[in-house]
Amino acid sequence: MKLLRVLVRLIGVFLLLLGAAALVAAWVALRPIPMSKPVVDFDIAPGMSMKRISAQLADAGLDIWPAGLTMLARFNGDATRIKAGSYRIDKPVNMLELVALMSSGANAYADLTIVEGWTFARLRLALASHPDLKQDSAGLDEADIMARIGFPGVPAEGMFAPDTYSFSRGASDFEVLRRAAQHMQLRLEQAWSKRAADVPLKTPYEALVLASVVEKETGRADDRLNVASVFVNRLRIGMPLQSDPTVIYGLGSGFDGNLRRRDLQADTPFNSYTRRGLPPTPISLPGKAALEATLNPAQGKFLYFVARGDGTSAFSSTLDEHNRAVARYQRAGK
């Protein structure tokens, strides 16, 4: 009888310990995982083991017990169902939810980078070729696209902010377009509110148009403020902008990569040699720096610039100075 009582007590202690362990395991599995930063990004490569994934999550900024996460995933059978991909955790989750996310791939995301100086046509090509976007805009014209994202009647060119945009895999391309357009509006509003008092631009849209020219004309960031000042000064005195990129944009698919004298003389709405003032729309997607430079250009009287051939430009205030610079940096090299 004494041996029986001992066995009963041992079984009782074991059950208590087992229950306590279960409670601890449940607490660990269900408590929100502390995060060392607001957003934690991590990648899971194909064939990566659960043990390695758990260690990587801890390194990425999730305060987890790697061995515990590995045991949990193996216990509920999800360890072999984890989906490869890029993931982003931007709100608290517990370990059970984390394993479920990785096994379903529900929180996998992808990126698209819109590059400064791209045209809207180039942006559409990037959207169409992205494997993780639904091509909902395919077959729609520019006007339909702008109406769908909340900008009816607005030309698409220039309206999308260059930046890197993250989205859930399988998201609509309209999501990226809508966010990029809203981001450009915010950037434009912020730059316009801090514009120099003497900038000869009447509206934020005019600033966007000129910034698109500055974007295409800037060979190196150090020159951007001076490039902007040249075009602002030309506008002030009614001088044609005389910008090759505007001519090229106006030629469209007719441009073969070689800008000829006859192209500069062929009048189009975008030919800034034959027409004064701003082009009717932007000619590219300008970055934040181009917007800021356009609305706060360098002070000075520069009216001309010519490429030196090393990525920089030589700036001049008079035509005589400019002609000498052209002779030095361009004609001498031919």
mmCIF file of C-alpha atoms in Angstrom:
data_model
loop_
_atom_site.group_PDB
_atom_site.id
_atom_site.type_symbol
_atom_site.label_atom_id
_atom_site.label_comp_id
_atom_site.label_asym_id
_atom_site.label_seq_id
_atom_site.Cartn_x
_atom_site.Cartn_y
_atom_site.Cartn_z
ATOM 1 C CA MET A 1 0.000 0.000 0.000
ATOM 2 C CA LYS A 2 2.844 2.335 0.848
ATOM 3 C CA LEU A 3 4.392 1.784 -2.593
ATOM 4 C CA LEU A 4 1.036 2.521 -4.217
ATOM 5 C CA ARG A 5 0.721 5.821 -2.342
ATOM 6 C CA VAL A 6 4.217 6.797 -3.500
ATOM 7 C CA LEU A 7 3.355 5.975 -7.099
ATOM 8 C CA VAL A 8 0.136 7.997 -6.878
ATOM 9 C CA ARG A 9 2.050 10.954 -5.479
ATOM 10 C CA LEU A 10 4.710 10.669 -8.193
ATOM 11 C CA ILE A 11 2.027 10.517 -10.867
ATOM 12 C CA GLY A 12 0.359 13.546 -9.302
ATOM 13 C CA VAL A 13 3.600 15.505 -9.264
ATOM 14 C CA PHE A 14 4.273 14.492 -12.857
ATOM 15 C CA LEU A 15 0.809 15.615 -13.916
ATOM 16 C CA LEU A 16 1.270 18.912 -12.098
ATOM 17 C CA LEU A 17 4.606 19.454 -13.770
ATOM 18 C CA LEU A 18 3.098 18.480 -17.117
ATOM 19 C CA GLY A 19 0.221 20.893 -16.575
ATOM 20 C CA ALA A 20 2.601 23.664 -15.549
ATOM 21 C CA ALA A 21 4.721 22.988 -18.628
ATOM 22 C CA ALA A 22 1.607 23.108 -20.791
ATOM 23 C CA LEU A 23 0.590 26.430 -19.256
ATOM 24 C CA VAL A 24 4.049 27.863 -19.836
ATOM 25 C CA ALA A 25 4.050 26.565 -23.414
ATOM 26 C CA ALA A 26 0.602 28.066 -24.016
ATOM 27 C CA TRP A 27 1.726 31.400 -22.533
ATOM 28 C CA VAL A 28 4.816 31.449 -24.741
ATOM 29 C CA ALA A 29 2.826 30.475 -27.820
ATOM 30 C CA LEU A 30 -0.006 32.958 -27.285
ATOM 31 C CA ARG A 31 1.713 36.059 -25.888
ATOM 32 C CA PRO A 32 2.471 38.862 -28.392
ATOM 33 C CA ILE A 33 6.070 38.593 -29.511
ATOM 34 C CA PRO A 34 8.117 41.653 -28.475
ATOM 35 C CA MET A 35 9.695 43.449 -31.470
ATOM 36 C CA SER A 36 12.956 45.381 -31.323
ATOM 37 C CA LYS A 37 11.723 47.766 -34.049
ATOM 38 C CA PRO A 38 8.338 48.832 -35.471
ATOM 39 C CA VAL A 39 8.719 46.798 -38.671
ATOM 40 C CA VAL A 40 10.595 43.507 -38.982
ATOM 41 C CA ASP A 41 11.480 42.255 -42.470
ATOM 42 C CA PHE A 42 12.895 38.826 -43.194
ATOM 43 C CA ASP A 43 13.315 36.425 -46.111
ATOM 44 C CA ILE A 44 12.738 32.682 -46.198
ATOM 45 C CA ALA A 45 14.676 30.921 -48.908
ATOM 46 C CA PRO A 46 13.363 27.736 -50.557
ATOM 47 C CA GLY A 47 14.366 24.646 -48.600
ATOM 48 C CA MET A 48 15.371 26.564 -45.461
ATOM 49 C CA SER A 49 15.034 24.440 -42.306
ATOM 50 C CA MET A 50 12.692 25.438 -39.486
ATOM 51 C CA LYS A 51 15.637 25.644 -37.120
ATOM 52 C CA ARG A 52 17.426 28.102 -39.384
ATOM 53 C CA ILE A 53 14.235 30.107 -39.953
ATOM 54 C CA SER A 54 13.725 30.444 -36.190
ATOM 55 C CA ALA A 55 17.271 31.685 -35.673
ATOM 56 C CA GLN A 56 16.889 34.153 -38.532
ATOM 57 C CA LEU A 57 13.683 35.575 -37.038
ATOM 58 C CA ALA A 58 15.449 36.180 -33.735
ATOM 59 C CA ASP A 59 18.283 37.953 -35.552
ATOM 60 C CA ALA A 60 15.797 40.046 -37.565
ATOM 61 C CA GLY A 61 14.268 41.596 -34.455
ATOM 62 C CA LEU A 62 11.600 39.237 -33.093
ATOM 63 C CA ASP A 63 12.182 38.414 -29.427
ATOM 64 C CA ILE A 64 11.473 34.700 -29.648
ATOM 65 C CA TRP A 65 12.980 31.529 -28.218
ATOM 66 C CA PRO A 66 14.169 29.920 -31.486
ATOM 67 C CA ALA A 67 14.043 26.367 -30.172
ATOM 68 C CA GLY A 68 10.517 26.943 -28.877
ATOM 69 C CA LEU A 69 9.307 28.231 -32.245
ATOM 70 C CA THR A 70 10.892 25.272 -33.992
ATOM 71 C CA MET A 71 9.238 22.783 -31.603
ATOM 72 C CA LEU A 72 5.856 24.509 -31.989
ATOM 73 C CA ALA A 73 6.014 24.412 -35.790
ATOM 74 C CA ARG A 74 7.005 20.738 -35.744
ATOM 75 C CA PHE A 75 4.364 19.832 -33.159
ATOM 76 C CA ASN A 76 1.463 21.265 -35.167
ATOM 77 C CA GLY A 77 2.810 19.970 -38.473
ATOM 78 C CA ASP A 78 3.583 23.343 -40.076
ATOM 79 C CA ALA A 79 7.378 23.008 -40.144
ATOM 80 C CA THR A 80 7.278 21.364 -43.576
ATOM 81 C CA ARG A 81 4.652 23.774 -44.964
ATOM 82 C CA ILE A 82 6.550 27.057 -44.543
ATOM 83 C CA LYS A 83 6.392 29.149 -47.755
ATOM 84 C CA ALA A 84 9.497 30.795 -49.193
ATOM 85 C CA GLY A 85 9.305 34.538 -49.739
ATOM 86 C CA SER A 86 9.815 37.968 -48.227
ATOM 87 C CA TYR A 87 7.819 38.756 -45.092
ATOM 88 C CA ARG A 88 7.025 41.874 -43.129
ATOM 89 C CA ILE A 89 5.741 41.960 -39.549
ATOM 90 C CA ASP A 90 4.357 45.414 -38.758
ATOM 91 C CA LYS A 91 2.031 44.607 -35.860
ATOM 92 C CA PRO A 92 2.276 42.307 -32.816
ATOM 93 C CA VAL A 93 1.707 38.606 -33.451
ATOM 94 C CA ASN A 94 2.084 35.551 -31.238
ATOM 95 C CA MET A 95 4.075 32.462 -32.124
ATOM 96 C CA LEU A 96 1.030 30.522 -33.308
ATOM 97 C CA GLU A 97 0.024 33.381 -35.608
ATOM 98 C CA LEU A 98 3.595 33.730 -36.845
ATOM 99 C CA VAL A 99 3.793 30.058 -37.803
ATOM 100 C CA ALA A 100 0.381 30.297 -39.494
ATOM 101 C CA LEU A 101 1.515 33.333 -41.502
ATOM 102 C CA MET A 102 4.639 31.587 -42.724
ATOM 103 C CA SER A 103 2.843 28.349 -43.570
ATOM 104 C CA SER A 104 0.120 30.140 -45.545
ATOM 105 C CA GLY A 105 2.374 32.773 -47.136
ATOM 106 C CA ALA A 106 -0.322 35.322 -46.260
ATOM 107 C CA ASN A 107 2.129 38.008 -45.162
ATOM 108 C CA ALA A 108 4.650 37.572 -47.951
ATOM 109 C CA TYR A 109 5.370 40.841 -49.733
ATOM 110 C CA ALA A 110 7.301 42.152 -52.702
ATOM 111 C CA ASP A 111 8.810 45.479 -53.751
ATOM 112 C CA LEU A 112 8.767 47.702 -56.813
ATOM 113 C CA THR A 113 11.184 50.608 -57.212
ATOM 114 C CA ILE A 114 10.102 53.564 -59.342
ATOM 115 C CA VAL A 115 13.233 55.297 -60.600
ATOM 116 C CA GLU A 116 13.721 59.065 -60.894
ATOM 117 C CA GLY A 117 13.455 60.166 -64.514
ATOM 118 C CA TRP A 118 11.287 57.274 -65.674
ATOM 119 C CA THR A 119 8.350 58.124 -67.890
ATOM 120 C CA PHE A 120 4.851 56.863 -67.197
ATOM 121 C CA ALA A 121 5.267 54.444 -70.108
ATOM 122 C CA ARG A 122 8.407 53.024 -68.474
ATOM 123 C CA LEU A 123 6.549 52.677 -65.177
ATOM 124 C CA ARG A 124 3.795 50.710 -66.899
ATOM 125 C CA LEU A 125 6.374 48.327 -68.326
ATOM 126 C CA ALA A 126 7.793 47.753 -64.827
ATOM 127 C CA LEU A 127 4.323 47.053 -63.447
ATOM 128 C CA ALA A 128 3.458 44.705 -66.307
ATOM 129 C CA SER A 129 6.647 42.679 -65.873
ATOM 130 C CA HIS A 130 6.437 42.310 -62.089
ATOM 131 C CA PRO A 131 5.602 38.679 -61.256
ATOM 132 C CA ASP A 132 3.905 39.479 -57.937
ATOM 133 C CA LEU A 133 1.376 42.066 -59.164
ATOM 134 C CA LYS A 134 -2.077 41.500 -60.610
ATOM 135 C CA GLN A 135 -2.177 43.279 -63.953
ATOM 136 C CA ASP A 136 -5.535 45.013 -63.473
ATOM 137 C CA SER A 137 -4.476 48.063 -65.514
ATOM 138 C CA ALA A 138 -3.525 46.015 -68.572
ATOM 139 C CA GLY A 139 -5.438 47.170 -71.636
ATOM 140 C CA LEU A 140 -6.625 50.403 -70.019
ATOM 141 C CA ASP A 141 -5.601 53.766 -71.423
ATOM 142 C CA GLU A 142 -4.034 56.548 -69.396
ATOM 143 C CA ALA A 143 -7.315 58.356 -68.748
ATOM 144 C CA ASP A 144 -9.004 55.201 -67.426
ATOM 145 C CA ILE A 145 -6.075 54.463 -65.130
ATOM 146 C CA MET A 146 -6.019 57.963 -63.657
ATOM 147 C CA ALA A 147 -9.778 57.855 -63.068
ATOM 148 C CA ARG A 148 -9.509 54.467 -61.346
ATOM 149 C CA ILE A 149 -6.914 55.749 -58.861
ATOM 150 C CA GLY A 150 -8.788 58.945 -58.022
ATOM 151 C CA PHE A 151 -7.275 61.511 -60.416
ATOM 152 C CA PRO A 152 -9.831 61.838 -63.243
ATOM 153 C CA GLY A 153 -8.843 64.176 -66.055
ATOM 154 C CA VAL A 154 -5.229 64.522 -64.832
ATOM 155 C CA PRO A 155 -2.412 63.588 -67.255
ATOM 156 C CA ALA A 156 -0.489 60.612 -65.901
ATOM 157 C CA GLU A 157 2.999 61.813 -66.788
ATOM 158 C CA GLY A 158 4.946 63.029 -63.774
ATOM 159 C CA MET A 159 2.237 62.146 -61.274
ATOM 160 C CA PHE A 160 3.933 59.173 -59.556
ATOM 161 C CA ALA A 161 6.621 59.624 -56.913
ATOM 162 C CA PRO A 162 9.858 57.714 -57.461
ATOM 163 C CA ASP A 163 10.431 55.482 -54.426
ATOM 164 C CA THR A 164 10.369 51.823 -53.382
ATOM 165 C CA TYR A 165 6.881 50.472 -52.662
ATOM 166 C CA SER A 166 6.176 47.265 -50.750
ATOM 167 C CA PHE A 167 2.966 45.314 -51.283
ATOM 168 C CA SER A 168 1.464 41.925 -50.560
ATOM 169 C CA ARG A 169 2.159 39.358 -53.233
ATOM 170 C CA GLY A 170 -0.805 39.193 -55.584
ATOM 171 C CA ALA A 171 -1.839 42.808 -54.953
ATOM 172 C CA SER A 172 -3.330 44.880 -57.769
ATOM 173 C CA ASP A 173 -1.039 47.157 -59.753
ATOM 174 C CA PHE A 174 -3.617 49.859 -58.997
ATOM 175 C CA GLU A 175 -2.523 49.711 -55.345
ATOM 176 C CA VAL A 176 1.036 50.702 -56.291
ATOM 177 C CA LEU A 177 -0.139 53.394 -58.700
ATOM 178 C CA ARG A 178 -2.550 54.877 -56.178
ATOM 179 C CA ARG A 179 0.064 55.008 -53.421
ATOM 180 C CA ALA A 180 2.703 56.486 -55.741
ATOM 181 C CA ALA A 181 0.289 59.181 -56.936
ATOM 182 C CA GLN A 182 -0.720 60.078 -53.379
ATOM 183 C CA HIS A 183 2.940 60.169 -52.384
ATOM 184 C CA MET A 184 3.714 62.573 -55.229
ATOM 185 C CA GLN A 185 0.883 64.850 -54.146
ATOM 186 C CA LEU A 186 2.288 64.950 -50.621
ATOM 187 C CA ARG A 187 5.829 65.653 -51.842
ATOM 188 C CA LEU A 188 4.592 68.372 -54.169
ATOM 189 C CA GLU A 189 2.535 70.049 -51.446
ATOM 190 C CA GLN A 190 5.474 70.016 -49.047
ATOM 191 C CA ALA A 191 7.914 71.415 -51.621
ATOM 192 C CA TRP A 192 5.429 74.075 -52.790
ATOM 193 C CA SER A 193 4.855 75.275 -49.217
ATOM 194 C CA LYS A 194 8.598 75.937 -48.866
ATOM 195 C CA ARG A 195 9.142 77.557 -52.295
ATOM 196 C CA ALA A 196 11.256 80.660 -52.752
ATOM 197 C CA ALA A 197 9.155 83.827 -53.012
ATOM 198 C CA ASP A 198 10.565 84.852 -56.393
ATOM 199 C CA VAL A 199 10.140 81.562 -58.282
ATOM 200 C CA PRO A 200 8.116 82.366 -61.464
ATOM 201 C CA LEU A 201 5.760 79.413 -61.148
ATOM 202 C CA LYS A 202 2.051 79.940 -60.562
ATOM 203 C CA THR A 203 0.865 76.497 -59.455
ATOM 204 C CA PRO A 204 2.214 73.280 -57.974
ATOM 205 C CA TYR A 205 1.554 71.596 -61.326
ATOM 206 C CA GLU A 206 3.831 74.086 -63.088
ATOM 207 C CA ALA A 207 6.486 73.207 -60.501
ATOM 208 C CA LEU A 208 5.995 69.525 -61.307
ATOM 209 C CA VAL A 209 6.408 70.199 -65.029
ATOM 210 C CA LEU A 210 9.635 72.139 -64.586
ATOM 211 C CA ALA A 211 10.983 69.656 -62.032
ATOM 212 C CA SER A 212 10.570 66.896 -64.614
ATOM 213 C CA VAL A 213 12.835 68.854 -66.971
ATOM 214 C CA VAL A 214 15.378 69.495 -64.210
ATOM 215 C CA GLU A 215 15.334 65.769 -63.420
ATOM 216 C CA LYS A 216 16.198 64.812 -67.002
ATOM 217 C CA GLU A 217 18.818 67.534 -67.392
ATOM 218 C CA THR A 218 20.775 66.825 -64.205
ATOM 219 C CA GLY A 219 23.857 64.713 -64.802
ATOM 220 C CA ARG A 220 25.135 64.866 -61.239
ATOM 221 C CA ALA A 221 23.371 65.745 -57.998
ATOM 222 C CA ASP A 222 25.877 68.504 -57.184
ATOM 223 C CA ASP A 223 24.725 70.428 -60.264
ATOM 224 C CA ARG A 224 20.979 70.147 -59.653
ATOM 225 C CA LEU A 225 20.473 73.540 -57.970
ATOM 226 C CA ASN A 226 22.353 75.315 -60.772
ATOM 227 C CA VAL A 227 20.463 73.404 -63.470
ATOM 228 C CA ALA A 228 17.218 74.502 -61.836
ATOM 229 C CA SER A 229 18.438 78.093 -61.679
ATOM 230 C CA VAL A 230 19.160 78.130 -65.436
ATOM 231 C CA PHE A 231 15.587 77.164 -66.318
ATOM 232 C CA VAL A 232 14.042 79.429 -63.672
ATOM 233 C CA ASN A 233 16.114 82.363 -64.953
ATOM 234 C CA ARG A 234 15.074 81.635 -68.533
ATOM 235 C CA LEU A 235 11.420 81.630 -67.513
ATOM 236 C CA ARG A 236 11.882 84.959 -65.742
ATOM 237 C CA ILE A 237 13.097 86.706 -68.890
ATOM 238 C CA GLY A 238 10.865 84.872 -71.369
ATOM 239 C CA MET A 239 13.729 82.938 -72.919
ATOM 240 C CA PRO A 240 12.911 79.507 -74.391
ATOM 241 C CA LEU A 241 13.954 76.645 -72.119
ATOM 242 C CA GLN A 242 15.830 75.008 -75.030
ATOM 243 C CA SER A 243 15.939 71.613 -73.334
ATOM 244 C CA ASP A 244 16.824 68.583 -75.463
ATOM 245 C CA PRO A 245 14.883 66.129 -73.245
ATOM 246 C CA THR A 246 11.631 67.999 -73.940
ATOM 247 C CA VAL A 247 12.238 67.648 -77.684
ATOM 248 C CA ILE A 248 13.008 63.950 -77.301
ATOM 249 C CA TYR A 249 9.834 63.434 -75.264
ATOM 250 C CA GLY A 250 7.797 65.175 -77.968
ATOM 251 C CA LEU A 251 9.265 62.933 -80.661
ATOM 252 C CA GLY A 252 8.025 59.861 -78.786
ATOM 253 C CA SER A 253 8.632 56.587 -80.604
ATOM 254 C CA GLY A 254 10.017 58.579 -83.534
ATOM 255 C CA PHE A 255 13.226 59.257 -81.620
ATOM 256 C CA ASP A 256 15.958 56.831 -82.690
ATOM 257 C CA GLY A 257 18.569 57.821 -80.106
ATOM 258 C CA ASN A 258 20.237 60.469 -82.239
ATOM 259 C CA LEU A 259 18.961 64.034 -81.777
ATOM 260 C CA ARG A 260 19.419 65.941 -85.052
ATOM 261 C CA ARG A 261 19.161 69.623 -85.958
ATOM 262 C CA ARG A 262 15.928 68.934 -87.829
ATOM 263 C CA ASP A 263 14.477 67.447 -84.642
ATOM 264 C CA LEU A 264 15.199 70.677 -82.780
ATOM 265 C CA GLN A 265 13.386 72.576 -85.514
ATOM 266 C CA ALA A 266 10.376 70.241 -85.748
ATOM 267 C CA ASP A 267 7.611 71.970 -83.825
ATOM 268 C CA THR A 268 5.683 69.875 -81.284
ATOM 269 C CA PRO A 269 3.929 70.963 -78.072
ATOM 270 C CA PHE A 270 7.027 69.742 -76.217
ATOM 271 C CA ASN A 271 9.682 71.444 -78.353
ATOM 272 C CA SER A 272 11.138 74.029 -75.974
ATOM 273 C CA TYR A 273 13.297 75.456 -78.766
ATOM 274 C CA THR A 274 10.329 76.483 -80.936
ATOM 275 C CA ARG A 275 7.957 77.312 -78.057
ATOM 276 C CA ARG A 276 8.433 79.503 -75.017
ATOM 277 C CA GLY A 277 7.326 78.659 -71.515
ATOM 278 C CA LEU A 278 6.741 75.267 -69.977
ATOM 279 C CA PRO A 279 5.839 72.054 -71.783
ATOM 280 C CA PRO A 280 2.128 71.166 -71.496
ATOM 281 C CA THR A 281 2.821 68.273 -69.094
ATOM 282 C CA PRO A 282 5.797 66.832 -67.241
ATOM 283 C CA ILE A 283 8.224 64.801 -69.338
ATOM 284 C CA SER A 284 9.311 62.390 -66.582
ATOM 285 C CA LEU A 285 8.739 61.341 -62.992
ATOM 286 C CA PRO A 286 10.804 63.834 -60.939
ATOM 287 C CA GLY A 287 12.325 62.856 -57.622
ATOM 288 C CA LYS A 288 12.052 64.769 -54.367
ATOM 289 C CA ALA A 289 15.426 66.471 -54.878
ATOM 290 C CA ALA A 290 14.380 67.790 -58.296
ATOM 291 C CA LEU A 291 11.153 69.231 -56.862
ATOM 292 C CA GLU A 292 13.004 70.955 -54.040
ATOM 293 C CA ALA A 293 15.706 72.341 -56.355
ATOM 294 C CA THR A 294 13.115 73.667 -58.798
ATOM 295 C CA LEU A 295 11.308 75.594 -56.079
ATOM 296 C CA ASN A 296 14.507 76.740 -54.349
ATOM 297 C CA PRO A 297 17.124 77.035 -57.092
ATOM 298 C CA ALA A 298 20.609 78.403 -56.665
ATOM 299 C CA GLN A 299 20.838 82.192 -56.621
ATOM 300 C CA GLY A 300 22.691 83.612 -59.588
ATOM 301 C CA LYS A 301 22.373 84.684 -63.212
ATOM 302 C CA PHE A 302 23.204 81.453 -65.018
ATOM 303 C CA LEU A 303 21.361 81.088 -68.330
ATOM 304 C CA TYR A 304 23.395 78.340 -70.008
ATOM 305 C CA PHE A 305 25.135 75.079 -69.238
ATOM 306 C CA VAL A 306 27.048 72.472 -71.189
ATOM 307 C CA ALA A 307 28.183 68.968 -70.269
ATOM 308 C CA ARG A 308 31.884 68.647 -69.529
ATOM 309 C CA GLY A 309 31.906 64.966 -70.454
ATOM 310 C CA ASP A 310 32.554 63.688 -66.929
ATOM 311 C CA GLY A 311 28.970 63.879 -65.678
ATOM 312 C CA THR A 312 29.244 67.507 -64.534
ATOM 313 C CA SER A 313 28.226 70.701 -66.302
ATOM 314 C CA ALA A 314 29.824 74.103 -66.881
ATOM 315 C CA PHE A 315 27.462 77.016 -66.195
ATOM 316 C CA SER A 316 27.565 80.437 -67.865
ATOM 317 C CA SER A 317 25.724 83.740 -67.486
ATOM 318 C CA THR A 318 26.322 85.058 -71.023
ATOM 319 C CA LEU A 319 26.193 83.578 -74.477
ATOM 320 C CA ASP A 320 29.868 84.416 -75.097
ATOM 321 C CA GLU A 321 30.892 82.485 -71.968
ATOM 322 C CA HIS A 322 28.680 79.606 -73.023
ATOM 323 C CA ASN A 323 30.142 79.469 -76.538
ATOM 324 C CA ARG A 324 33.641 79.312 -75.086
ATOM 325 C CA ALA A 325 32.563 76.475 -72.776
ATOM 326 C CA VAL A 326 31.022 74.602 -75.712
ATOM 327 C CA ALA A 327 34.231 74.991 -77.694
ATOM 328 C CA ARG A 328 36.261 73.741 -74.763
ATOM 329 C CA TYR A 329 34.187 70.783 -73.628
ATOM 330 C CA GLN A 330 32.336 69.585 -76.716
ATOM 331 C CA ARG A 331 33.833 70.731 -79.984
ATOM 332 C CA ALA A 332 37.355 70.005 -78.800
ATOM 333 C CA GLY A 333 36.383 66.382 -78.229
ATOM 334 C CA LYS A 334 35.094 65.853 -81.743
#
